[in-house]
């Protein structure tokens, strides 16, 4: 009897030790580092009640190197003025990862008390250039004055040109866009080209360079359209020529993304507006739409076609397309940003996973999973298209306060070929309060 009990104990001990020593799945998040932007000047709930809330410190740009084990991910930060009040398109990095460019949409809060309101914020007019040659030691190279209230910024495929869009309440009164020549982290020339068929009163929410051609996308938030322009460089100046037709996409498009092969362009519809209670507070679920570029030609000119759309969660401000073109994720703010006492507070945000045909652009919504975070605005896939990084502004979990960079993984059920979803891992990096934009450097 004693001998049998001892054998059982040894067997249980062996099984327990084998299980505890089992190697976890290998983590191979592809990329060199992530660059995140945080606005420390306001609570998310300021969008509803105007109250900026407590002082959280200063705005930051954070660099998170990926060449270490995920438990050792950490940020290396520098103070850079920026604002969450606008599209999550305020930072971009040259393709070689050397220089980052950050626009200031609104200035930092002027005072030192929690009584300040959103109305106390002034229109920003600063472009900051950061040297990332040593990611663990980012440093500011220059700050340059630009027109007021810039909305989005984008660097072209070879890192020689920069595009910035402006809100019509600021610099957009005169020009909705500026183009800049850049060299070794310096602005060498600035141009304000006319956009063909663009009413100055309309809001150019987002401008983005094509990954292969000298073409930019232009999202007209006012008329809910997307148009494209070829950048003509005659060495003396930069001009814009319309490239193809203007595409109607829905209601309140916000940002855009080209697929890596440059054959498709995607945008999001938030369905915000004056006909919505609270403008955005009670907006219905949003959509992601796919535009096939140069889908066919008419009279020798390209015709772009709206080929697919899917329903996602409410207020999907940010979204990402995987490098292989097979997936799209939408980051849905839901109503997570409302004051806690507001009965409409959703107590969750969410992330929608979409399967996509890389050739046709056809999309299928797979699922939308809850995300226990406040005001997430941007996500990026890793270079392998298997993982996802997401930034959020604040946390429901008050064990720590501030923004976060959370990591997710796409998983498949081996016994159910129809079942794919995203799961949140335990890997996370605390960021400054108000994290709202994110870039991956391969």
Short mmCIF file of C-alpha atoms in Angstrom, two decimals:
data_model
loop_
_atom_site.label_atom_id
_atom_site.label_comp_id
_atom_site.label_asym_id
_atom_site.label_seq_id
_atom_site.Cartn_x
_atom_site.Cartn_y
_atom_site.Cartn_z
CA UNK A 1 0.00 0.00 0.00
CA UNK A 2 2.79 2.36 0.87
CA UNK A 3 4.65 1.44 -2.31
CA UNK A 4 1.57 2.14 -4.48
CA UNK A 5 1.00 5.55 -2.81
CA UNK A 6 4.61 6.50 -3.41
CA UNK A 7 4.31 5.62 -7.11
CA UNK A 8 1.21 7.74 -7.42
CA UNK A 9 2.95 10.65 -5.72
CA UNK A 10 5.94 10.32 -8.06
CA UNK A 11 3.67 10.16 -11.12
CA UNK A 12 1.71 13.24 -10.04
CA UNK A 13 4.97 15.08 -9.33
CA UNK A 14 6.32 14.18 -12.79
CA UNK A 15 3.15 15.32 -14.55
CA UNK A 16 3.02 18.56 -12.56
CA UNK A 17 6.66 19.40 -13.22
CA UNK A 18 6.33 18.56 -16.91
CA UNK A 19 3.34 20.87 -17.24
CA UNK A 20 4.97 23.72 -15.31
CA UNK A 21 8.10 23.48 -17.43
CA UNK A 22 6.27 23.38 -20.74
CA UNK A 23 7.69 25.98 -23.10
CA UNK A 24 5.15 28.72 -23.92
CA UNK A 25 4.42 29.52 -27.57
CA UNK A 26 7.28 31.42 -29.19
CA UNK A 27 6.68 35.16 -29.45
CA UNK A 28 7.95 36.58 -32.71
CA UNK A 29 6.35 40.01 -33.05
CA UNK A 30 8.00 41.29 -36.23
CA UNK A 31 9.53 44.76 -36.33
CA UNK A 32 12.36 46.87 -34.95
CA UNK A 33 10.44 49.23 -32.69
CA UNK A 34 7.12 50.97 -32.10
CA UNK A 35 6.62 54.72 -31.83
CA UNK A 36 3.66 55.94 -29.76
CA UNK A 37 2.31 59.44 -29.11
CA UNK A 38 0.56 60.57 -25.91
CA UNK A 39 -1.40 63.74 -25.08
CA UNK A 40 -1.32 64.31 -21.32
CA UNK A 41 -3.52 67.42 -21.35
CA UNK A 42 -7.06 66.04 -21.07
CA UNK A 43 -9.28 63.29 -19.78
CA UNK A 44 -11.16 61.34 -22.47
CA UNK A 45 -14.39 62.58 -20.88
CA UNK A 46 -13.46 66.15 -21.87
CA UNK A 47 -15.06 65.38 -25.23
CA UNK A 48 -18.40 65.23 -23.39
CA UNK A 49 -18.18 67.77 -20.54
CA UNK A 50 -15.23 69.93 -21.61
CA UNK A 51 -13.33 69.40 -18.34
CA UNK A 52 -9.64 68.66 -18.92
CA UNK A 53 -9.22 67.07 -15.49
CA UNK A 54 -6.05 66.55 -13.42
CA UNK A 55 -2.52 67.38 -14.52
CA UNK A 56 -0.86 64.19 -15.79
CA UNK A 57 2.47 65.60 -16.85
CA UNK A 58 3.68 66.47 -20.35
CA UNK A 59 2.95 65.10 -23.80
CA UNK A 60 5.31 62.37 -24.93
CA UNK A 61 6.70 60.49 -27.87
CA UNK A 62 7.62 56.99 -26.72
CA UNK A 63 9.85 54.45 -28.46
CA UNK A 64 9.43 50.76 -27.59
CA UNK A 65 12.25 48.55 -28.98
CA UNK A 66 11.17 45.04 -29.97
CA UNK A 67 14.57 43.32 -29.89
CA UNK A 68 14.01 41.99 -26.37
CA UNK A 69 11.69 39.43 -24.83
CA UNK A 70 8.12 40.78 -24.52
CA UNK A 71 8.26 40.76 -20.72
CA UNK A 72 11.11 43.25 -21.05
CA UNK A 73 9.41 45.69 -23.43
CA UNK A 74 9.77 49.23 -22.12
CA UNK A 75 9.37 52.77 -23.37
CA UNK A 76 12.01 55.43 -23.93
CA UNK A 77 10.34 58.83 -24.07
CA UNK A 78 10.81 62.47 -24.87
CA UNK A 79 8.42 65.41 -24.38
CA UNK A 80 6.76 66.44 -27.67
CA UNK A 81 3.64 68.62 -27.84
CA UNK A 82 0.67 66.98 -29.60
CA UNK A 83 -3.09 66.59 -29.24
CA UNK A 84 -5.55 63.71 -29.14
CA UNK A 85 -8.27 66.05 -30.45
CA UNK A 86 -8.16 65.04 -34.09
CA UNK A 87 -7.49 61.99 -36.25
CA UNK A 88 -4.84 59.52 -35.03
CA UNK A 89 -2.46 60.65 -37.76
CA UNK A 90 -0.18 63.09 -35.90
CA UNK A 91 3.10 61.17 -36.20
CA UNK A 92 4.99 59.54 -39.03
CA UNK A 93 8.49 58.18 -39.42
CA UNK A 94 10.85 58.02 -42.40
CA UNK A 95 11.00 54.53 -43.96
CA UNK A 96 14.54 54.01 -42.65
CA UNK A 97 13.27 54.69 -39.11
CA UNK A 98 15.74 57.54 -38.59
CA UNK A 99 13.43 60.56 -38.17
CA UNK A 100 9.99 61.06 -36.65
CA UNK A 101 7.71 64.02 -37.40
CA UNK A 102 4.98 65.13 -34.98
CA UNK A 103 2.34 67.83 -35.49
CA UNK A 104 0.74 69.88 -32.73
CA UNK A 105 -3.01 70.17 -33.44
CA UNK A 106 -3.77 71.98 -30.16
CA UNK A 107 -1.26 73.48 -27.74
CA UNK A 108 -0.62 72.22 -24.22
CA UNK A 109 -3.02 73.37 -21.51
CA UNK A 110 -2.01 76.87 -20.44
CA UNK A 111 -2.43 76.64 -16.68
CA UNK A 112 -1.75 74.34 -13.76
CA UNK A 113 -5.23 73.66 -12.36
CA UNK A 114 -7.81 70.96 -13.03
CA UNK A 115 -10.44 73.66 -13.62
CA UNK A 116 -9.28 74.30 -17.17
CA UNK A 117 -11.60 73.35 -20.01
CA UNK A 118 -11.20 72.25 -23.60
CA UNK A 119 -11.97 75.83 -24.66
CA UNK A 120 -8.72 76.94 -22.99
CA UNK A 121 -6.65 75.00 -25.52
CA UNK A 122 -5.26 77.11 -28.35
CA UNK A 123 -4.72 76.07 -31.95
CA UNK A 124 -1.31 74.46 -32.40
CA UNK A 125 1.18 75.38 -35.12
CA UNK A 126 4.33 73.39 -34.40
CA UNK A 127 6.05 70.58 -36.31
CA UNK A 128 8.62 68.73 -34.20
CA UNK A 129 11.39 66.66 -35.77
CA UNK A 130 12.89 63.86 -33.64
CA UNK A 131 16.11 61.92 -34.25
CA UNK A 132 15.58 58.17 -33.65
CA UNK A 133 19.06 57.04 -34.65
CA UNK A 134 19.37 55.68 -31.11
CA UNK A 135 15.81 54.51 -30.31
CA UNK A 136 16.60 54.35 -26.59
CA UNK A 137 17.69 58.01 -26.71
CA UNK A 138 15.26 59.96 -28.90
CA UNK A 139 16.19 63.61 -29.22
CA UNK A 140 14.55 66.68 -30.72
CA UNK A 141 16.32 68.07 -33.75
CA UNK A 142 14.08 71.01 -34.51
CA UNK A 143 10.68 72.65 -34.00
CA UNK A 144 9.21 74.49 -36.96
CA UNK A 145 6.24 76.83 -37.14
CA UNK A 146 3.55 75.72 -39.62
CA UNK A 147 -0.05 76.87 -40.29
CA UNK A 148 -2.50 76.46 -37.40
CA UNK A 149 -4.39 73.30 -36.52
CA UNK A 150 -2.63 70.62 -38.55
CA UNK A 151 -4.63 67.40 -38.69
CA UNK A 152 -2.48 64.70 -40.29
CA UNK A 153 1.06 64.08 -41.44
CA UNK A 154 2.61 61.55 -43.83
CA UNK A 155 6.11 60.80 -45.19
CA UNK A 156 6.51 59.45 -48.72
CA UNK A 157 7.97 56.07 -49.67
CA UNK A 158 11.60 57.20 -49.93
CA UNK A 159 11.60 59.72 -47.09
CA UNK A 160 12.12 62.82 -49.21
CA UNK A 161 8.68 64.47 -49.06
CA UNK A 162 6.30 65.31 -46.25
CA UNK A 163 2.57 66.11 -46.50
CA UNK A 164 0.51 67.87 -43.82
CA UNK A 165 -3.23 68.62 -43.85
CA UNK A 166 -4.99 71.49 -42.01
CA UNK A 167 -8.42 72.12 -40.53
CA UNK A 168 -10.49 74.91 -42.17
CA UNK A 169 -10.75 76.67 -38.79
CA UNK A 170 -6.98 77.08 -38.88
CA UNK A 171 -4.51 77.01 -41.74
CA UNK A 172 -7.06 75.31 -43.97
CA UNK A 173 -8.73 78.68 -44.54
CA UNK A 174 -5.94 79.47 -46.98
CA UNK A 175 -4.71 76.01 -47.92
CA UNK A 176 -5.75 72.54 -46.75
CA UNK A 177 -2.31 71.05 -47.46
CA UNK A 178 1.40 71.75 -47.35
CA UNK A 179 4.16 69.71 -49.00
CA UNK A 180 7.74 69.79 -47.77
CA UNK A 181 11.05 68.55 -49.09
CA UNK A 182 13.05 66.83 -46.36
CA UNK A 183 16.70 65.79 -46.18
CA UNK A 184 18.61 64.40 -43.19
CA UNK A 185 15.84 65.44 -40.82
CA UNK A 186 15.61 68.98 -42.14
CA UNK A 187 12.86 70.83 -44.01
CA UNK A 188 14.51 72.28 -47.12
CA UNK A 189 11.49 73.65 -49.05
CA UNK A 190 7.79 74.21 -48.35
CA UNK A 191 4.94 74.45 -50.87
CA UNK A 192 1.19 75.09 -50.63
CA UNK A 193 -0.22 73.52 -53.81
CA UNK A 194 -3.81 73.87 -54.90
CA UNK A 195 -5.87 70.69 -54.70
CA UNK A 196 -7.95 70.21 -57.86
CA UNK A 197 -11.70 70.33 -57.21
CA UNK A 198 -11.30 70.95 -53.47
CA UNK A 199 -13.60 73.51 -51.73
CA UNK A 200 -11.59 75.42 -49.11
CA UNK A 201 -14.43 75.14 -46.59
CA UNK A 202 -14.14 71.34 -46.58
CA UNK A 203 -12.07 69.48 -43.99
CA UNK A 204 -9.08 67.48 -45.22
CA UNK A 205 -9.05 65.06 -42.31
CA UNK A 206 -6.28 62.79 -43.53
CA UNK A 207 -3.56 62.84 -46.18
CA UNK A 208 -1.46 59.75 -46.95
CA UNK A 209 1.28 58.85 -49.43
CA UNK A 210 0.88 55.86 -51.74
CA UNK A 211 3.44 53.11 -50.89
CA UNK A 212 4.80 52.85 -54.44
CA UNK A 213 3.79 55.91 -56.48
CA UNK A 214 4.06 59.69 -56.18
CA UNK A 215 0.35 59.82 -55.29
CA UNK A 216 -1.49 61.01 -52.18
CA UNK A 217 -4.92 60.21 -50.81
CA UNK A 218 -7.16 63.03 -49.60
CA UNK A 219 -10.08 62.32 -47.27
CA UNK A 220 -12.83 64.93 -47.45
CA UNK A 221 -14.58 64.60 -44.12
CA UNK A 222 -17.17 67.28 -45.00
CA UNK A 223 -18.48 65.63 -48.17
CA UNK A 224 -17.63 62.05 -47.17
CA UNK A 225 -15.45 61.44 -50.23
CA UNK A 226 -11.95 60.24 -51.02
CA UNK A 227 -9.91 61.55 -53.90
CA UNK A 228 -6.37 60.98 -55.09
CA UNK A 229 -3.78 63.34 -56.54
CA UNK A 230 -0.52 62.81 -58.36
CA UNK A 231 2.34 64.92 -57.04
CA UNK A 232 4.09 66.62 -59.94
CA UNK A 233 7.69 67.58 -59.16
CA UNK A 234 9.17 70.01 -61.67
CA UNK A 235 12.15 70.66 -59.34
CA UNK A 236 11.09 74.29 -58.79
CA UNK A 237 7.77 73.47 -57.11
CA UNK A 238 5.38 70.65 -56.25
CA UNK A 239 1.94 70.63 -57.86
CA UNK A 240 -1.08 68.34 -57.60
CA UNK A 241 -3.01 66.78 -60.48
CA UNK A 242 -6.18 64.81 -59.88
CA UNK A 243 -5.68 61.06 -60.29
CA UNK A 244 -8.88 59.32 -61.22
CA UNK A 245 -12.41 59.88 -59.98
CA UNK A 246 -13.67 61.07 -56.58
CA UNK A 247 -15.22 58.22 -54.56
CA UNK A 248 -18.18 58.65 -52.18
CA UNK A 249 -17.62 56.45 -49.14
CA UNK A 250 -20.37 56.99 -46.53
CA UNK A 251 -20.51 59.42 -43.61
CA UNK A 252 -17.69 61.06 -41.64
CA UNK A 253 -14.63 59.23 -43.00
CA UNK A 254 -11.64 59.86 -40.76
CA UNK A 255 -8.36 58.22 -41.78
CA UNK A 256 -7.11 56.06 -44.63
CA UNK A 257 -4.72 53.19 -45.28
CA UNK A 258 -3.22 51.86 -48.51
CA UNK A 259 -2.56 48.15 -48.80
CA UNK A 260 1.14 47.32 -48.98
CA UNK A 261 0.91 46.49 -52.69
CA UNK A 262 -0.73 49.88 -53.38
CA UNK A 263 -3.69 48.34 -55.24
CA UNK A 264 -6.36 49.21 -52.66
CA UNK A 265 -7.24 52.02 -50.27
CA UNK A 266 -9.37 51.64 -47.14
CA UNK A 267 -11.11 54.21 -44.98
CA UNK A 268 -13.47 54.28 -42.00
CA UNK A 269 -16.91 55.85 -41.56
CA UNK A 270 -17.70 57.07 -38.03
CA UNK A 271 -21.24 58.33 -38.78
CA UNK A 272 -20.75 61.36 -36.54
CA UNK A 273 -22.58 64.57 -37.31
CA UNK A 274 -24.99 67.32 -36.29
CA UNK A 275 -27.86 64.87 -36.80
CA UNK A 276 -26.43 62.58 -34.08
CA UNK A 277 -27.16 63.17 -30.40
CA UNK A 278 -23.98 64.69 -28.98
CA UNK A 279 -22.46 64.76 -32.49
CA UNK A 280 -20.54 61.55 -31.77
CA UNK A 281 -21.82 60.33 -28.41
CA UNK A 282 -24.70 58.23 -29.72
CA UNK A 283 -23.34 57.44 -33.16
CA UNK A 284 -24.31 54.03 -34.58
CA UNK A 285 -21.81 51.35 -35.49
CA UNK A 286 -19.19 52.40 -38.02
CA UNK A 287 -17.95 50.79 -41.21
CA UNK A 288 -14.70 50.04 -43.00
CA UNK A 289 -14.77 50.38 -46.80
CA UNK A 290 -12.38 49.12 -49.49
CA UNK A 291 -11.62 51.08 -52.66
CA UNK A 292 -9.94 49.24 -55.53
CA UNK A 293 -7.57 51.68 -57.21
CA UNK A 294 -7.48 51.88 -60.99
CA UNK A 295 -10.19 49.19 -61.00
CA UNK A 296 -10.70 49.85 -64.68
CA UNK A 297 -10.01 52.67 -67.11
CA UNK A 298 -12.31 54.98 -69.03
CA UNK A 299 -10.94 57.19 -71.81
CA UNK A 300 -7.48 56.30 -70.62
CA UNK A 301 -8.13 57.56 -67.08
CA UNK A 302 -8.18 55.41 -63.93
CA UNK A 303 -11.53 54.64 -62.31
CA UNK A 304 -11.46 53.80 -58.63
CA UNK A 305 -14.30 51.60 -57.37
CA UNK A 306 -15.84 51.09 -53.94
CA UNK A 307 -15.75 47.28 -53.84
CA UNK A 308 -16.54 46.20 -50.27
CA UNK A 309 -17.68 47.40 -46.86
CA UNK A 310 -18.22 45.82 -43.43
CA UNK A 311 -19.96 46.87 -40.22
CA UNK A 312 -17.75 47.15 -37.11
CA UNK A 313 -18.17 48.70 -33.63
CA UNK A 314 -19.12 52.27 -32.69
CA UNK A 315 -16.66 55.11 -33.40
CA UNK A 316 -13.83 53.15 -35.09
CA UNK A 317 -11.39 56.08 -35.19
CA UNK A 318 -8.38 53.89 -35.93
CA UNK A 319 -7.86 50.80 -38.04
CA UNK A 320 -5.01 48.81 -39.55
CA UNK A 321 -4.45 46.56 -42.57
CA UNK A 322 -2.08 43.60 -42.21
CA UNK A 323 1.04 43.63 -44.41
CA UNK A 324 -0.15 40.51 -46.25
CA UNK A 325 -3.51 42.19 -46.90
CA UNK A 326 -5.49 39.31 -45.39
CA UNK A 327 -6.76 41.06 -42.28
CA UNK A 328 -8.13 44.39 -41.13
CA UNK A 329 -8.75 45.43 -37.54
CA UNK A 330 -10.92 48.34 -36.44
CA UNK A 331 -10.30 49.94 -33.05
CA UNK A 332 -13.73 50.93 -31.75
CA UNK A 333 -13.91 53.53 -28.98
CA UNK A 334 -17.57 52.63 -28.33
CA UNK A 335 -18.65 55.02 -25.52
CA UNK A 336 -15.71 54.24 -23.24
CA UNK A 337 -14.63 57.87 -23.08
CA UNK A 338 -17.78 59.17 -21.36
CA UNK A 339 -17.75 60.24 -17.69
CA UNK A 340 -18.30 57.31 -15.36
CA UNK A 341 -21.54 58.79 -14.08
CA UNK A 342 -23.01 59.01 -17.60
CA UNK A 343 -25.60 56.25 -18.05
CA UNK A 344 -24.46 55.84 -21.67
CA UNK A 345 -20.92 54.81 -20.60
CA UNK A 346 -20.32 51.46 -22.33
CA UNK A 347 -17.67 50.22 -19.84
CA UNK A 348 -15.76 48.68 -22.70
CA UNK A 349 -14.24 49.52 -26.05
CA UNK A 350 -13.77 46.85 -28.72
CA UNK A 351 -11.67 45.55 -31.59
CA UNK A 352 -13.20 44.15 -34.79
CA UNK A 353 -11.39 41.50 -36.82
CA UNK A 354 -12.06 41.42 -40.57
CA UNK A 355 -10.94 38.81 -43.09
CA UNK A 356 -9.97 40.25 -46.45
CA UNK A 357 -9.23 38.96 -49.93
CA UNK A 358 -5.94 40.67 -50.90
CA UNK A 359 -6.68 40.47 -54.62
CA UNK A 360 -10.31 41.65 -54.79
CA UNK A 361 -10.53 43.63 -51.55
CA UNK A 362 -13.66 41.73 -50.51
CA UNK A 363 -14.09 41.77 -46.74
CA UNK A 364 -15.94 39.69 -44.15
CA UNK A 365 -16.46 40.67 -40.52
CA UNK A 366 -15.33 37.76 -38.34
CA UNK A 367 -16.00 39.06 -34.83
CA UNK A 368 -15.82 42.03 -32.49
CA UNK A 369 -14.24 41.40 -29.09
CA UNK A 370 -14.52 43.62 -26.00
CA UNK A 371 -11.40 45.49 -24.88
CA UNK A 372 -11.22 46.69 -21.28
CA UNK A 373 -9.63 50.06 -22.01
CA UNK A 374 -10.72 53.67 -22.45
CA UNK A 375 -10.48 55.52 -25.76
CA UNK A 376 -8.25 53.26 -27.86
CA UNK A 377 -7.54 55.02 -31.14
CA UNK A 378 -4.89 53.22 -33.14
CA UNK A 379 -3.48 49.78 -33.89
CA UNK A 380 -0.70 48.36 -36.03
CA UNK A 381 0.03 44.83 -37.21
CA UNK A 382 3.51 43.45 -36.85
CA UNK A 383 5.47 42.63 -40.01
CA UNK A 384 4.37 38.97 -39.92
CA UNK A 385 0.63 39.85 -39.90
CA UNK A 386 0.15 37.53 -36.89
CA UNK A 387 0.22 40.05 -34.05
CA UNK A 388 -1.32 43.39 -33.20
CA UNK A 389 -0.34 46.34 -31.00
CA UNK A 390 -2.99 48.78 -29.74
CA UNK A 391 -2.72 52.06 -27.81
CA UNK A 392 -5.35 53.29 -25.38
CA UNK A 393 -5.70 56.62 -23.61
CA UNK A 394 -6.69 55.45 -20.13
CA UNK A 395 -7.73 52.39 -18.14
CA UNK A 396 -10.81 51.16 -16.33
CA UNK A 397 -8.39 49.14 -14.23
CA UNK A 398 -7.20 51.68 -11.69
CA UNK A 399 -4.32 49.51 -10.50
CA UNK A 400 -2.37 51.79 -12.82
CA UNK A 401 -3.27 55.10 -14.39
CA UNK A 402 -2.49 56.32 -17.87
CA UNK A 403 -2.16 55.08 -21.41
CA UNK A 404 -1.09 51.61 -22.45
CA UNK A 405 0.41 49.71 -25.36
CA UNK A 406 -1.28 46.31 -25.41
CA UNK A 407 -0.40 43.31 -27.54
CA UNK A 408 -2.80 40.90 -29.24
CA UNK A 409 -2.48 37.76 -31.34
CA UNK A 410 -4.62 36.36 -34.15
CA UNK A 411 -5.59 32.78 -33.30
CA UNK A 412 -7.37 30.02 -35.22
CA UNK A 413 -9.28 27.02 -33.95
CA UNK A 414 -7.60 23.95 -35.55
CA UNK A 415 -10.90 22.03 -35.35
CA UNK A 416 -13.07 24.81 -36.78
CA UNK A 417 -11.76 26.40 -40.00
CA UNK A 418 -14.34 29.19 -39.74
CA UNK A 419 -13.18 30.30 -36.31
CA UNK A 420 -10.57 33.03 -36.15
CA UNK A 421 -10.34 35.76 -33.56
CA UNK A 422 -7.93 38.02 -31.71
CA UNK A 423 -6.93 37.48 -28.10
CA UNK A 424 -5.25 39.92 -25.77
CA UNK A 425 -1.93 38.71 -24.38
CA UNK A 426 -0.48 39.59 -21.01
CA UNK A 427 2.17 41.73 -22.65
CA UNK A 428 1.64 45.44 -22.12
CA UNK A 429 3.72 48.59 -21.76
CA UNK A 430 2.48 51.51 -19.61
CA UNK A 431 2.53 54.81 -21.51
CA UNK A 432 1.92 58.42 -20.63
CA UNK A 433 -1.74 59.30 -20.19
CA UNK A 434 -3.54 59.97 -23.48
CA UNK A 435 -1.79 57.54 -25.86
CA UNK A 436 -3.52 57.89 -29.23
CA UNK A 437 -1.26 57.17 -32.22
CA UNK A 438 1.12 54.38 -33.13
CA UNK A 439 3.69 53.55 -35.85
CA UNK A 440 5.64 50.33 -36.49
CA UNK A 441 9.20 50.54 -37.81
CA UNK A 442 10.27 47.35 -39.58
#
